[in-house]
DNA sequence: CTATTATCGTTATAATTTTCACGTTATATT
DNA sequence: AATATAACGTGAAAATTATAACGATAATAG
């Protein structure tokens, strides 16, 4: 009750609930598309099929306030979200695995919007070595060390097959990588100071299959 | 208190908490890799950095029971999860957008493990029409209708750029698609009977960036 | 065959997250 | 200038989810 507006101050890292972070990413996606100057919690909520109170609560975690009677000033709110996610700071990342997915990621033009730059792509398959993925030549893993140091790479992207994912990760960690962006369809074991974000792309379709079987819409199988 | 073992019976669709479903998918991924015959909640928990009670609670939602003193019989538990996700039933899906990502998905060999078959890939870019993505020829969108009907397609995969995602989705829904697997980096508006699973691949790296800035590990930027 | 023990399943408790309800404030109106 | 109003911000209540505690049971050992 005392000191009620200080909740959002940075005294010790605030922990965002996982679900809140996910929603904040959705607001970020939504607002980047918006053309108008202001938007209300109600409109955001409607577009995301959630409740306006939820939106206001989520935004209250940020270092940003809306205006009564008007709503949220979109570009300022986007700035606050950019701050939260660090999209204005650039991180150099590397991709391991120059298969279809690795190359697709290497070719993706949108990373710049998230403060990401792909500085190298690696593979040990002789067939792939020296071929191009976008602007980048596929390098052998023996160059890892050099690249990680030269570009101060913290994030490693795993696009190798499941079978080789764990040993690739072990290697990356040995070389100093701090965070793993994992596209392989396996669970990785890492030391607790290493971050892992799993992006098991294909498996994500199971949510749809599950729901299709259980909602009136999909019931007609 | 009365009728305590009926909780998991199918009387009206049970709603799984979103977080539980996500963990169940992780168990599925983990168990598929396991070589042994049995596994304990404790071991699952350790590998996923969660609590054993959580694992047992999650599994209690399933139509499956472990054995005291022994643990879970892995292949039976995988069966129960397969049942939950419908991986044994085949769904035919289509991909719209034959860019790098669309083609990478079309080439992905692992879908069979999830009961998914990609039956067609579409694009309206004349450059891409007629080119190949894996076994599939890229088709023009005018063939949508025919393909959806012929293969009874319920799931449409959006791999077009953000700008054209919404109108692509509108079209798919008009043609009878019931679920959208969205890889475009935008929020889609759909009628409430349509399912959407967002896979905003690039944006997912923001979680890592956010955490890197806030954990001892990553603090050295 | 009985006792012991490891591990599950489940109820009870605690923690977290969401929703509600309402007070506050900036803008618009008379 | 005072009043009305729309939308935010937030503390409190409700709902949900996670954790803990413990009783039940199957395997094992003696």
JSON list of N, CA and C in Angstrom, two decimals, chain A residues 155-194:
[
{"chain": "A", "resi": 155, "resn": "UNK", "atom": "N", "xyz": [24.53, -16.53, -28.55]},
{"chain": "A", "resi": 155, "resn": "UNK", "atom": "CA", "xyz": [23.41, -17.40, -28.88]},
{"chain": "A", "resi": 155, "resn": "UNK", "atom": "C", "xyz": [23.76, -18.34, -30.03]},
{"chain": "A", "resi": 156, "resn": "UNK", "atom": "N", "xyz": [23.56, -19.63, -29.78]},
{"chain": "A", "resi": 156, "resn": "UNK", "atom": "CA", "xyz": [23.78, -20.63, -30.82]},
{"chain": "A", "resi": 156, "resn": "UNK", "atom": "C", "xyz": [22.46, -21.27, -31.23]},
{"chain": "A", "resi": 157, "resn": "UNK", "atom": "N", "xyz": [22.26, -21.38, -32.53]},
{"chain": "A", "resi": 157, "resn": "UNK", "atom": "CA", "xyz": [21.01, -21.89, -33.08]},
{"chain": "A", "resi": 157, "resn": "UNK", "atom": "C", "xyz": [21.22, -23.31, -33.58]},
{"chain": "A", "resi": 158, "resn": "UNK", "atom": "N", "xyz": [20.47, -24.25, -33.02]},
{"chain": "A", "resi": 158, "resn": "UNK", "atom": "CA", "xyz": [20.67, -25.66, -33.34]},
{"chain": "A", "resi": 158, "resn": "UNK", "atom": "C", "xyz": [19.70, -26.10, -34.42]},
{"chain": "A", "resi": 159, "resn": "UNK", "atom": "N", "xyz": [20.23, -26.33, -35.60]},
{"chain": "A", "resi": 159, "resn": "UNK", "atom": "CA", "xyz": [19.41, -26.80, -36.72]},
{"chain": "A", "resi": 159, "resn": "UNK", "atom": "C", "xyz": [19.93, -28.13, -37.25]},
{"chain": "A", "resi": 160, "resn": "UNK", "atom": "N", "xyz": [20.62, -28.86, -36.42]},
{"chain": "A", "resi": 160, "resn": "UNK", "atom": "CA", "xyz": [21.11, -30.18, -36.81]},
{"chain": "A", "resi": 160, "resn": "UNK", "atom": "C", "xyz": [20.03, -31.22, -36.50]},
{"chain": "A", "resi": 161, "resn": "UNK", "atom": "N", "xyz": [20.16, -32.44, -37.03]},
{"chain": "A", "resi": 161, "resn": "UNK", "atom": "CA", "xyz": [19.17, -33.47, -36.71]},
{"chain": "A", "resi": 161, "resn": "UNK", "atom": "C", "xyz": [19.21, -33.82, -35.22]},
{"chain": "A", "resi": 162, "resn": "UNK", "atom": "N", "xyz": [18.10, -34.35, -34.74]},
{"chain": "A", "resi": 162, "resn": "UNK", "atom": "CA", "xyz": [18.00, -34.74, -33.35]},
{"chain": "A", "resi": 162, "resn": "UNK", "atom": "C", "xyz": [19.18, -35.55, -32.83]},
{"chain": "A", "resi": 163, "resn": "UNK", "atom": "N", "xyz": [19.63, -36.49, -33.63]},
{"chain": "A", "resi": 163, "resn": "UNK", "atom": "CA", "xyz": [20.71, -37.39, -33.18]},
{"chain": "A", "resi": 163, "resn": "UNK", "atom": "C", "xyz": [21.97, -36.64, -32.80]},
{"chain": "A", "resi": 164, "resn": "UNK", "atom": "N", "xyz": [22.27, -35.56, -33.51]},
{"chain": "A", "resi": 164, "resn": "UNK", "atom": "CA", "xyz": [23.53, -34.88, -33.23]},
{"chain": "A", "resi": 164, "resn": "UNK", "atom": "C", "xyz": [23.35, -33.61, -32.39]},
{"chain": "A", "resi": 165, "resn": "UNK", "atom": "N", "xyz": [22.13, -33.34, -32.00]},
{"chain": "A", "resi": 165, "resn": "UNK", "atom": "CA", "xyz": [21.87, -32.08, -31.30]},
{"chain": "A", "resi": 165, "resn": "UNK", "atom": "C", "xyz": [22.63, -31.98, -29.97]},
{"chain": "A", "resi": 166, "resn": "UNK", "atom": "N", "xyz": [22.54, -33.03, -29.15]},
{"chain": "A", "resi": 166, "resn": "UNK", "atom": "CA", "xyz": [23.18, -32.95, -27.82]},
{"chain": "A", "resi": 166, "resn": "UNK", "atom": "C", "xyz": [24.68, -32.73, -27.92]},
{"chain": "A", "resi": 167, "resn": "UNK", "atom": "N", "xyz": [25.33, -33.46, -28.80]},
{"chain": "A", "resi": 167, "resn": "UNK", "atom": "CA", "xyz": [26.79, -33.29, -28.84]},
{"chain": "A", "resi": 167, "resn": "UNK", "atom": "C", "xyz": [27.16, -31.94, -29.45]},
{"chain": "A", "resi": 168, "resn": "UNK", "atom": "N", "xyz": [26.33, -31.44, -30.35]},
{"chain": "A", "resi": 168, "resn": "UNK", "atom": "CA", "xyz": [26.57, -30.09, -30.88]},
{"chain": "A", "resi": 168, "resn": "UNK", "atom": "C", "xyz": [26.46, -29.05, -29.77]},
{"chain": "A", "resi": 169, "resn": "UNK", "atom": "N", "xyz": [25.44, -29.22, -28.95]},
{"chain": "A", "resi": 169, "resn": "UNK", "atom": "CA", "xyz": [25.23, -28.29, -27.84]},
{"chain": "A", "resi": 169, "resn": "UNK", "atom": "C", "xyz": [26.40, -28.35, -26.85]},
{"chain": "A", "resi": 170, "resn": "UNK", "atom": "N", "xyz": [26.83, -29.56, -26.54]},
{"chain": "A", "resi": 170, "resn": "UNK", "atom": "CA", "xyz": [27.97, -29.71, -25.63]},
{"chain": "A", "resi": 170, "resn": "UNK", "atom": "C", "xyz": [29.17, -28.94, -26.16]},
{"chain": "A", "resi": 171, "resn": "UNK", "atom": "N", "xyz": [29.38, -29.08, -27.45]},
{"chain": "A", "resi": 171, "resn": "UNK", "atom": "CA", "xyz": [30.51, -28.38, -28.07]},
{"chain": "A", "resi": 171, "resn": "UNK", "atom": "C", "xyz": [30.34, -26.86, -27.97]},
{"chain": "A", "resi": 172, "resn": "UNK", "atom": "N", "xyz": [29.16, -26.39, -28.31]},
{"chain": "A", "resi": 172, "resn": "UNK", "atom": "CA", "xyz": [28.92, -24.94, -28.26]},
{"chain": "A", "resi": 172, "resn": "UNK", "atom": "C", "xyz": [29.18, -24.38, -26.87]},
{"chain": "A", "resi": 173, "resn": "UNK", "atom": "N", "xyz": [28.69, -25.11, -25.88]},
{"chain": "A", "resi": 173, "resn": "UNK", "atom": "CA", "xyz": [28.87, -24.63, -24.51]},
{"chain": "A", "resi": 173, "resn": "UNK", "atom": "C", "xyz": [30.35, -24.60, -24.15]},
{"chain": "A", "resi": 174, "resn": "UNK", "atom": "N", "xyz": [31.05, -25.63, -24.58]},
{"chain": "A", "resi": 174, "resn": "UNK", "atom": "CA", "xyz": [32.49, -25.65, -24.34]},
{"chain": "A", "resi": 174, "resn": "UNK", "atom": "C", "xyz": [33.17, -24.43, -24.97]},
{"chain": "A", "resi": 175, "resn": "UNK", "atom": "N", "xyz": [32.62, -24.01, -26.10]},
{"chain": "A", "resi": 175, "resn": "UNK", "atom": "CA", "xyz": [33.21, -22.87, -26.79]},
{"chain": "A", "resi": 175, "resn": "UNK", "atom": "C", "xyz": [32.71, -21.53, -26.26]},
{"chain": "A", "resi": 176, "resn": "UNK", "atom": "N", "xyz": [31.86, -21.57, -25.24]},
{"chain": "A", "resi": 176, "resn": "UNK", "atom": "CA", "xyz": [31.49, -20.31, -24.60]},
{"chain": "A", "resi": 176, "resn": "UNK", "atom": "C", "xyz": [30.10, -19.76, -24.90]},
{"chain": "A", "resi": 177, "resn": "UNK", "atom": "N", "xyz": [29.31, -20.50, -25.65]},
{"chain": "A", "resi": 177, "resn": "UNK", "atom": "CA", "xyz": [27.94, -20.06, -25.94]},
{"chain": "A", "resi": 177, "resn": "UNK", "atom": "C", "xyz": [27.11, -20.06, -24.66]},
{"chain": "A", "resi": 178, "resn": "UNK", "atom": "N", "xyz": [26.27, -19.03, -24.49]},
{"chain": "A", "resi": 178, "resn": "UNK", "atom": "CA", "xyz": [25.49, -18.87, -23.26]},
{"chain": "A", "resi": 178, "resn": "UNK", "atom": "C", "xyz": [24.02, -19.22, -23.40]},
{"chain": "A", "resi": 179, "resn": "UNK", "atom": "N", "xyz": [23.54, -19.25, -24.64]},
{"chain": "A", "resi": 179, "resn": "UNK", "atom": "CA", "xyz": [22.11, -19.50, -24.85]},
{"chain": "A", "resi": 179, "resn": "UNK", "atom": "C", "xyz": [21.92, -20.34, -26.11]},
{"chain": "A", "resi": 180, "resn": "UNK", "atom": "N", "xyz": [21.01, -21.28, -26.01]},
{"chain": "A", "resi": 180, "resn": "UNK", "atom": "CA", "xyz": [20.76, -22.21, -27.12]},
{"chain": "A", "resi": 180, "resn": "UNK", "atom": "C", "xyz": [19.35, -21.99, -27.65]},
{"chain": "A", "resi": 181, "resn": "UNK", "atom": "N", "xyz": [19.28, -21.76, -28.93]},
{"chain": "A", "resi": 181, "resn": "UNK", "atom": "CA", "xyz": [17.98, -21.63, -29.60]},
{"chain": "A", "resi": 181, "resn": "UNK", "atom": "C", "xyz": [17.82, -22.94, -30.36]},
{"chain": "A", "resi": 182, "resn": "UNK", "atom": "N", "xyz": [17.01, -23.83, -29.79]},
{"chain": "A", "resi": 182, "resn": "UNK", "atom": "CA", "xyz": [17.01, -25.21, -30.25]},
{"chain": "A", "resi": 182, "resn": "UNK", "atom": "C", "xyz": [15.86, -25.58, -31.18]},
{"chain": "A", "resi": 183, "resn": "UNK", "atom": "N", "xyz": [16.18, -25.85, -32.42]},
{"chain": "A", "resi": 183, "resn": "UNK", "atom": "CA", "xyz": [15.17, -26.29, -33.39]},
{"chain": "A", "resi": 183, "resn": "UNK", "atom": "C", "xyz": [15.16, -27.80, -33.58]},
{"chain": "A", "resi": 184, "resn": "UNK", "atom": "N", "xyz": [16.04, -28.50, -32.92]},
{"chain": "A", "resi": 184, "resn": "UNK", "atom": "CA", "xyz": [16.04, -29.96, -33.03]},
{"chain": "A", "resi": 184, "resn": "UNK", "atom": "C", "xyz": [14.91, -30.52, -32.16]},
{"chain": "A", "resi": 185, "resn": "UNK", "atom": "N", "xyz": [14.30, -31.61, -32.60]},
{"chain": "A", "resi": 185, "resn": "UNK", "atom": "CA", "xyz": [13.12, -32.13, -31.90]},
{"chain": "A", "resi": 185, "resn": "UNK", "atom": "C", "xyz": [13.48, -33.01, -30.71]},
{"chain": "A", "resi": 186, "resn": "UNK", "atom": "N", "xyz": [14.40, -32.57, -29.90]},
{"chain": "A", "resi": 186, "resn": "UNK", "atom": "CA", "xyz": [14.82, -33.35, -28.74]},
{"chain": "A", "resi": 186, "resn": "UNK", "atom": "C", "xyz": [14.98, -32.43, -27.54]},
{"chain": "A", "resi": 187, "resn": "UNK", "atom": "N", "xyz": [14.98, -33.07, -26.35]},
{"chain": "A", "resi": 187, "resn": "UNK", "atom": "CA", "xyz": [15.21, -32.32, -25.12]},
{"chain": "A", "resi": 187, "resn": "UNK", "atom": "C", "xyz": [16.72, -32.31, -24.85]},
{"chain": "A", "resi": 188, "resn": "UNK", "atom": "N", "xyz": [17.24, -31.14, -24.62]},
{"chain": "A", "resi": 188, "resn": "UNK", "atom": "CA", "xyz": [18.67, -31.01, -24.40]},
{"chain": "A", "resi": 188, "resn": "UNK", "atom": "C", "xyz": [19.00, -30.94, -22.92]},
{"chain": "A", "resi": 189, "resn": "UNK", "atom": "N", "xyz": [20.14, -31.49, -22.56]},
{"chain": "A", "resi": 189, "resn": "UNK", "atom": "CA", "xyz": [20.61, -31.33, -21.19]},
{"chain": "A", "resi": 189, "resn": "UNK", "atom": "C", "xyz": [21.77, -30.34, -21.18]},
{"chain": "A", "resi": 190, "resn": "UNK", "atom": "N", "xyz": [21.62, -29.31, -20.38]},
{"chain": "A", "resi": 190, "resn": "UNK", "atom": "CA", "xyz": [22.64, -28.26, -20.31]},
{"chain": "A", "resi": 190, "resn": "UNK", "atom": "C", "xyz": [22.86, -27.87, -18.85]},
{"chain": "A", "resi": 191, "resn": "UNK", "atom": "N", "xyz": [24.01, -27.30, -18.56]},
{"chain": "A", "resi": 191, "resn": "UNK", "atom": "CA", "xyz": [24.25, -26.76, -17.21]},
{"chain": "A", "resi": 191, "resn": "UNK", "atom": "C", "xyz": [23.22, -25.68, -16.90]},
{"chain": "A", "resi": 192, "resn": "UNK", "atom": "N", "xyz": [22.98, -25.46, -15.61]},
{"chain": "A", "resi": 192, "resn": "UNK", "atom": "CA", "xyz": [21.86, -24.58, -15.29]},
{"chain": "A", "resi": 192, "resn": "UNK", "atom": "C", "xyz": [22.10, -23.10, -15.60]},
{"chain": "A", "resi": 193, "resn": "UNK", "atom": "N", "xyz": [23.33, -22.76, -15.87]},
{"chain": "A", "resi": 193, "resn": "UNK", "atom": "CA", "xyz": [23.56, -21.35, -16.23]},
{"chain": "A", "resi": 193, "resn": "UNK", "atom": "C", "xyz": [23.39, -21.08, -17.73]},
{"chain": "A", "resi": 194, "resn": "UNK", "atom": "N", "xyz": [23.05, -22.11, -18.46]},
{"chain": "A", "resi": 194, "resn": "UNK", "atom": "CA", "xyz": [22.84, -21.96, -19.91]},
{"chain": "A", "resi": 194, "resn": "UNK", "atom": "C", "xyz": [21.35, -21.87, -20.20]}
]
